[in-house]
Amino acid sequence: MIRLAEDIRSLSDFKRDTTAALEHLRKSHRPMVLTVNGRAEMVVQDAASYQATLDALERAEANAGIRRGLEDMAAGRTRPAREVIATLKKKRALGLKEKRGSISR
């Protein structure tokens, strides 16, 4: 979580003492909000914390997909895999016949 007193700085202060700002980011593992004319303009974060955020997002998206799949199963909005594969094979065979027919004029 961002701490307002420590993690919000002006871009000018960040540029003036980048070394201290980077050290703060490494130690705190919190993002830093950089402001321009008093308005939030940019967020900087250490690479390890950013990667952890990306990993957490990926897990959350996977969990949401699994949850949707389970809901579809419970609601009967699924078909057996064999049926789907058979349908795809038929469509593919029809597509190949159409392509062959257009080539042999």
Short mmCIF file of N, CA and C in Angstrom, two decimals:
data_model
loop_
_atom_site.label_atom_id
_atom_site.label_comp_id
_atom_site.label_asym_id
_atom_site.label_seq_id
_atom_site.Cartn_x
_atom_site.Cartn_y
_atom_site.Cartn_z
N MET A 1 0.83 -1.18 0.00
CA MET A 1 0.00 0.00 0.00
C MET A 1 0.88 1.25 0.00
N ILE A 2 0.45 2.24 -0.70
CA ILE A 2 1.21 3.49 -0.78
C ILE A 2 1.05 4.27 0.52
N ARG A 3 2.15 4.79 1.01
CA ARG A 3 2.12 5.68 2.17
C ARG A 3 2.28 7.10 1.64
N LEU A 4 1.26 7.91 1.84
CA LEU A 4 1.22 9.24 1.25
C LEU A 4 2.43 10.09 1.62
N ALA A 5 2.87 10.03 2.84
CA ALA A 5 3.98 10.87 3.28
C ALA A 5 5.32 10.44 2.70
N GLU A 6 5.46 9.16 2.35
CA GLU A 6 6.75 8.65 1.89
C GLU A 6 6.80 8.34 0.41
N ASP A 7 5.69 8.00 -0.20
CA ASP A 7 5.70 7.42 -1.53
C ASP A 7 5.18 8.34 -2.63
N ILE A 8 4.95 9.59 -2.32
CA ILE A 8 4.56 10.56 -3.34
C ILE A 8 5.61 11.65 -3.36
N ARG A 9 6.21 11.82 -4.54
CA ARG A 9 7.27 12.83 -4.69
C ARG A 9 7.10 13.54 -6.02
N SER A 10 7.64 14.74 -6.07
CA SER A 10 7.60 15.45 -7.35
C SER A 10 8.65 14.84 -8.27
N LEU A 11 8.40 14.95 -9.54
CA LEU A 11 9.36 14.46 -10.53
C LEU A 11 10.68 15.20 -10.38
N SER A 12 10.62 16.47 -10.06
CA SER A 12 11.84 17.26 -9.86
C SER A 12 12.68 16.70 -8.72
N ASP A 13 12.04 16.36 -7.58
CA ASP A 13 12.77 15.76 -6.45
C ASP A 13 13.36 14.41 -6.85
N PHE A 14 12.59 13.63 -7.60
CA PHE A 14 13.06 12.32 -8.05
C PHE A 14 14.31 12.48 -8.91
N LYS A 15 14.28 13.43 -9.84
CA LYS A 15 15.43 13.65 -10.72
C LYS A 15 16.63 14.20 -9.94
N ARG A 16 16.35 15.04 -8.96
CA ARG A 16 17.42 15.67 -8.18
C ARG A 16 18.17 14.64 -7.34
N ASP A 17 17.45 13.65 -6.79
CA ASP A 17 18.09 12.65 -5.93
C ASP A 17 17.59 11.26 -6.29
N THR A 18 17.91 10.86 -7.51
CA THR A 18 17.47 9.56 -8.03
C THR A 18 18.01 8.41 -7.19
N THR A 19 19.24 8.52 -6.76
CA THR A 19 19.85 7.44 -5.98
C THR A 19 19.05 7.15 -4.71
N ALA A 20 18.69 8.18 -3.98
CA ALA A 20 17.91 8.00 -2.75
C ALA A 20 16.53 7.43 -3.06
N ALA A 21 15.93 7.91 -4.14
CA ALA A 21 14.60 7.42 -4.51
C ALA A 21 14.65 5.94 -4.88
N LEU A 22 15.66 5.54 -5.63
CA LEU A 22 15.81 4.14 -6.00
C LEU A 22 16.05 3.26 -4.77
N GLU A 23 16.85 3.75 -3.85
CA GLU A 23 17.11 3.01 -2.61
C GLU A 23 15.81 2.84 -1.83
N HIS A 24 15.00 3.90 -1.77
CA HIS A 24 13.70 3.82 -1.07
C HIS A 24 12.81 2.77 -1.74
N LEU A 25 12.78 2.75 -3.07
CA LEU A 25 11.96 1.77 -3.80
C LEU A 25 12.43 0.34 -3.50
N ARG A 26 13.73 0.14 -3.49
CA ARG A 26 14.27 -1.20 -3.23
C ARG A 26 13.95 -1.68 -1.82
N LYS A 27 14.03 -0.78 -0.85
CA LYS A 27 13.78 -1.16 0.54
C LYS A 27 12.30 -1.32 0.85
N SER A 28 11.48 -0.42 0.34
CA SER A 28 10.06 -0.42 0.71
C SER A 28 9.24 -1.43 -0.10
N HIS A 29 9.66 -1.71 -1.31
CA HIS A 29 8.91 -2.58 -2.23
C HIS A 29 7.51 -2.03 -2.50
N ARG A 30 7.36 -0.71 -2.36
CA ARG A 30 6.10 -0.05 -2.65
C ARG A 30 6.29 0.84 -3.88
N PRO A 31 5.26 1.03 -4.67
CA PRO A 31 5.39 1.96 -5.80
C PRO A 31 5.50 3.39 -5.31
N MET A 32 6.09 4.24 -6.13
CA MET A 32 6.22 5.65 -5.82
C MET A 32 5.47 6.45 -6.88
N VAL A 33 4.64 7.37 -6.44
CA VAL A 33 3.90 8.23 -7.35
C VAL A 33 4.72 9.50 -7.56
N LEU A 34 4.96 9.81 -8.82
CA LEU A 34 5.69 11.03 -9.16
C LEU A 34 4.70 12.05 -9.68
N THR A 35 4.82 13.28 -9.20
CA THR A 35 3.88 14.32 -9.57
C THR A 35 4.55 15.39 -10.43
N VAL A 36 3.73 16.01 -11.25
CA VAL A 36 4.14 17.18 -12.03
C VAL A 36 3.08 18.24 -11.79
N ASN A 37 3.52 19.38 -11.30
CA ASN A 37 2.59 20.47 -10.95
C ASN A 37 1.51 20.00 -9.98
N GLY A 38 1.91 19.14 -9.04
CA GLY A 38 1.00 18.69 -7.99
C GLY A 38 0.03 17.59 -8.39
N ARG A 39 0.12 17.12 -9.61
CA ARG A 39 -0.79 16.06 -10.07
C ARG A 39 -0.01 14.79 -10.34
N ALA A 40 -0.60 13.66 -9.99
CA ALA A 40 0.03 12.37 -10.25
C ALA A 40 0.27 12.23 -11.74
N GLU A 41 1.50 11.91 -12.11
CA GLU A 41 1.85 11.80 -13.52
C GLU A 41 2.37 10.42 -13.87
N MET A 42 3.06 9.78 -12.92
CA MET A 42 3.73 8.54 -13.21
C MET A 42 3.89 7.73 -11.93
N VAL A 43 3.98 6.42 -12.10
CA VAL A 43 4.24 5.53 -10.97
C VAL A 43 5.50 4.73 -11.32
N VAL A 44 6.44 4.68 -10.39
CA VAL A 44 7.64 3.87 -10.57
C VAL A 44 7.68 2.82 -9.48
N GLN A 45 8.31 1.69 -9.82
CA GLN A 45 8.32 0.56 -8.89
C GLN A 45 9.57 -0.26 -9.16
N ASP A 46 10.10 -0.92 -8.13
CA ASP A 46 11.25 -1.78 -8.35
C ASP A 46 10.83 -3.00 -9.16
N ALA A 47 11.77 -3.57 -9.90
CA ALA A 47 11.45 -4.64 -10.84
C ALA A 47 10.87 -5.88 -10.16
N ALA A 48 11.41 -6.26 -9.01
CA ALA A 48 10.92 -7.46 -8.32
C ALA A 48 9.46 -7.30 -7.88
N SER A 49 9.11 -6.13 -7.38
CA SER A 49 7.73 -5.88 -6.97
C SER A 49 6.80 -5.84 -8.18
N TYR A 50 7.28 -5.27 -9.27
CA TYR A 50 6.47 -5.22 -10.48
C TYR A 50 6.22 -6.64 -11.00
N GLN A 51 7.25 -7.48 -10.98
CA GLN A 51 7.09 -8.86 -11.43
C GLN A 51 6.10 -9.60 -10.53
N ALA A 52 6.18 -9.36 -9.23
CA ALA A 52 5.24 -9.99 -8.30
C ALA A 52 3.80 -9.55 -8.61
N THR A 53 3.62 -8.28 -8.98
CA THR A 53 2.30 -7.77 -9.35
C THR A 53 1.81 -8.46 -10.61
N LEU A 54 2.68 -8.60 -11.61
CA LEU A 54 2.30 -9.29 -12.85
C LEU A 54 1.94 -10.74 -12.58
N ASP A 55 2.72 -11.41 -11.74
CA ASP A 55 2.44 -12.81 -11.40
C ASP A 55 1.09 -12.95 -10.70
N ALA A 56 0.80 -12.04 -9.78
CA ALA A 56 -0.48 -12.08 -9.06
C ALA A 56 -1.64 -11.83 -10.03
N LEU A 57 -1.46 -10.92 -10.96
CA LEU A 57 -2.49 -10.64 -11.96
C LEU A 57 -2.73 -11.87 -12.83
N GLU A 58 -1.66 -12.53 -13.24
CA GLU A 58 -1.79 -13.73 -14.07
C GLU A 58 -2.55 -14.83 -13.33
N ARG A 59 -2.23 -15.01 -12.04
CA ARG A 59 -2.95 -16.01 -11.24
C ARG A 59 -4.42 -15.65 -11.11
N ALA A 60 -4.71 -14.37 -10.89
CA ALA A 60 -6.10 -13.92 -10.74
C ALA A 60 -6.87 -14.16 -12.04
N GLU A 61 -6.23 -13.88 -13.19
CA GLU A 61 -6.90 -14.10 -14.47
C GLU A 61 -7.14 -15.60 -14.70
N ALA A 62 -6.17 -16.43 -14.35
CA ALA A 62 -6.34 -17.89 -14.50
C ALA A 62 -7.47 -18.38 -13.61
N ASN A 63 -7.49 -17.91 -12.37
CA ASN A 63 -8.57 -18.30 -11.44
C ASN A 63 -9.93 -17.87 -11.96
N ALA A 64 -10.01 -16.68 -12.53
CA ALA A 64 -11.28 -16.20 -13.07
C ALA A 64 -11.73 -17.09 -14.24
N GLY A 65 -10.79 -17.49 -15.09
CA GLY A 65 -11.11 -18.38 -16.21
C GLY A 65 -11.60 -19.73 -15.72
N ILE A 66 -10.93 -20.27 -14.73
CA ILE A 66 -11.36 -21.56 -14.15
C ILE A 66 -12.75 -21.43 -13.56
N ARG A 67 -12.96 -20.34 -12.84
CA ARG A 67 -14.28 -20.11 -12.22
C ARG A 67 -15.37 -20.03 -13.29
N ARG A 68 -15.09 -19.31 -14.41
CA ARG A 68 -16.08 -19.23 -15.49
C ARG A 68 -16.36 -20.61 -16.08
N GLY A 69 -15.31 -21.41 -16.25
CA GLY A 69 -15.48 -22.76 -16.77
C GLY A 69 -16.33 -23.62 -15.86
N LEU A 70 -16.08 -23.54 -14.58
CA LEU A 70 -16.87 -24.32 -13.62
C LEU A 70 -18.34 -23.86 -13.62
N GLU A 71 -18.54 -22.56 -13.74
CA GLU A 71 -19.92 -22.04 -13.81
C GLU A 71 -20.62 -22.53 -15.08
N ASP A 72 -19.89 -22.55 -16.20
CA ASP A 72 -20.46 -23.06 -17.44
C ASP A 72 -20.83 -24.53 -17.30
N MET A 73 -19.97 -25.31 -16.66
CA MET A 73 -20.27 -26.73 -16.45
C MET A 73 -21.52 -26.89 -15.59
N ALA A 74 -21.59 -26.13 -14.51
CA ALA A 74 -22.74 -26.23 -13.60
C ALA A 74 -24.04 -25.82 -14.29
N ALA A 75 -23.95 -24.87 -15.23
CA ALA A 75 -25.14 -24.38 -15.92
C ALA A 75 -25.45 -25.19 -17.18
N GLY A 76 -24.62 -26.19 -17.48
CA GLY A 76 -24.89 -27.03 -18.65
C GLY A 76 -24.51 -26.38 -19.98
N ARG A 77 -23.62 -25.41 -19.95
CA ARG A 77 -23.21 -24.73 -21.18
C ARG A 77 -21.92 -25.34 -21.76
N THR A 78 -21.82 -26.66 -21.71
CA THR A 78 -20.63 -27.34 -22.23
C THR A 78 -21.05 -28.48 -23.13
N ARG A 79 -20.08 -28.96 -23.93
CA ARG A 79 -20.30 -30.13 -24.78
C ARG A 79 -19.15 -31.09 -24.55
N PRO A 80 -19.38 -32.37 -24.73
CA PRO A 80 -18.29 -33.34 -24.56
C PRO A 80 -17.17 -33.07 -25.58
N ALA A 81 -15.95 -33.27 -25.18
CA ALA A 81 -14.79 -33.00 -26.03
C ALA A 81 -14.86 -33.81 -27.33
N ARG A 82 -15.29 -35.06 -27.25
CA ARG A 82 -15.36 -35.90 -28.46
C ARG A 82 -16.30 -35.28 -29.51
N GLU A 83 -17.39 -34.72 -29.03
CA GLU A 83 -18.35 -34.08 -29.94
C GLU A 83 -17.73 -32.86 -30.61
N VAL A 84 -17.04 -32.05 -29.84
CA VAL A 84 -16.40 -30.85 -30.37
C VAL A 84 -15.32 -31.22 -31.38
N ILE A 85 -14.51 -32.22 -31.06
CA ILE A 85 -13.44 -32.65 -31.97
C ILE A 85 -14.03 -33.18 -33.27
N ALA A 86 -15.09 -33.96 -33.19
CA ALA A 86 -15.73 -34.49 -34.39
C ALA A 86 -16.27 -33.34 -35.26
N THR A 87 -16.86 -32.35 -34.65
CA THR A 87 -17.38 -31.19 -35.38
C THR A 87 -16.24 -30.45 -36.08
N LEU A 88 -15.13 -30.25 -35.37
CA LEU A 88 -13.98 -29.56 -35.97
C LEU A 88 -13.40 -30.34 -37.13
N LYS A 89 -13.32 -31.66 -36.98
CA LYS A 89 -12.81 -32.49 -38.08
C LYS A 89 -13.69 -32.38 -39.31
N LYS A 90 -15.01 -32.38 -39.12
CA LYS A 90 -15.93 -32.24 -40.25
C LYS A 90 -15.75 -30.90 -40.94
N LYS A 91 -15.66 -29.84 -40.15
CA LYS A 91 -15.48 -28.50 -40.72
C LYS A 91 -14.16 -28.42 -41.49
N ARG A 92 -13.13 -28.99 -40.94
CA ARG A 92 -11.81 -28.96 -41.59
C ARG A 92 -11.86 -29.73 -42.90
N ALA A 93 -12.51 -30.89 -42.90
CA ALA A 93 -12.62 -31.70 -44.12
C ALA A 93 -13.39 -30.94 -45.19
N LEU A 94 -14.46 -30.26 -44.80
CA LEU A 94 -15.23 -29.47 -45.77
C LEU A 94 -14.39 -28.33 -46.33
N GLY A 95 -13.63 -27.69 -45.48
CA GLY A 95 -12.77 -26.59 -45.92
C GLY A 95 -11.71 -27.06 -46.90
N LEU A 96 -11.15 -28.23 -46.67
CA LEU A 96 -10.13 -28.77 -47.58
C LEU A 96 -10.75 -29.10 -48.94
N LYS A 97 -11.97 -29.65 -48.95
CA LYS A 97 -12.65 -29.97 -50.21
C LYS A 97 -12.91 -28.70 -51.01
N GLU A 98 -13.35 -27.63 -50.33
CA GLU A 98 -13.61 -26.36 -51.00
C GLU A 98 -12.33 -25.80 -51.60
N LYS A 99 -11.22 -25.86 -50.89
CA LYS A 99 -9.95 -25.36 -51.40
C LYS A 99 -9.50 -26.17 -52.61
N ARG A 100 -9.62 -27.47 -52.55
CA ARG A 100 -9.21 -28.34 -53.66
C ARG A 100 -10.05 -28.03 -54.90
N GLY A 101 -11.34 -27.81 -54.71
CA GLY A 101 -12.24 -27.52 -55.82
C GLY A 101 -11.90 -26.22 -56.51
N SER A 102 -11.49 -25.22 -55.76
CA SER A 102 -11.17 -23.92 -56.36
C SER A 102 -9.82 -23.92 -57.07
N ILE A 103 -8.93 -24.84 -56.71
CA ILE A 103 -7.62 -24.90 -57.32
C ILE A 103 -7.68 -25.64 -58.66
N SER A 104 -8.52 -26.65 -58.80
CA SER A 104 -8.53 -27.49 -59.99
C SER A 104 -9.52 -27.00 -61.04
N ARG A 105 -9.39 -25.82 -61.50
CA ARG A 105 -10.29 -25.27 -62.52
C ARG A 105 -9.90 -25.69 -63.88
#
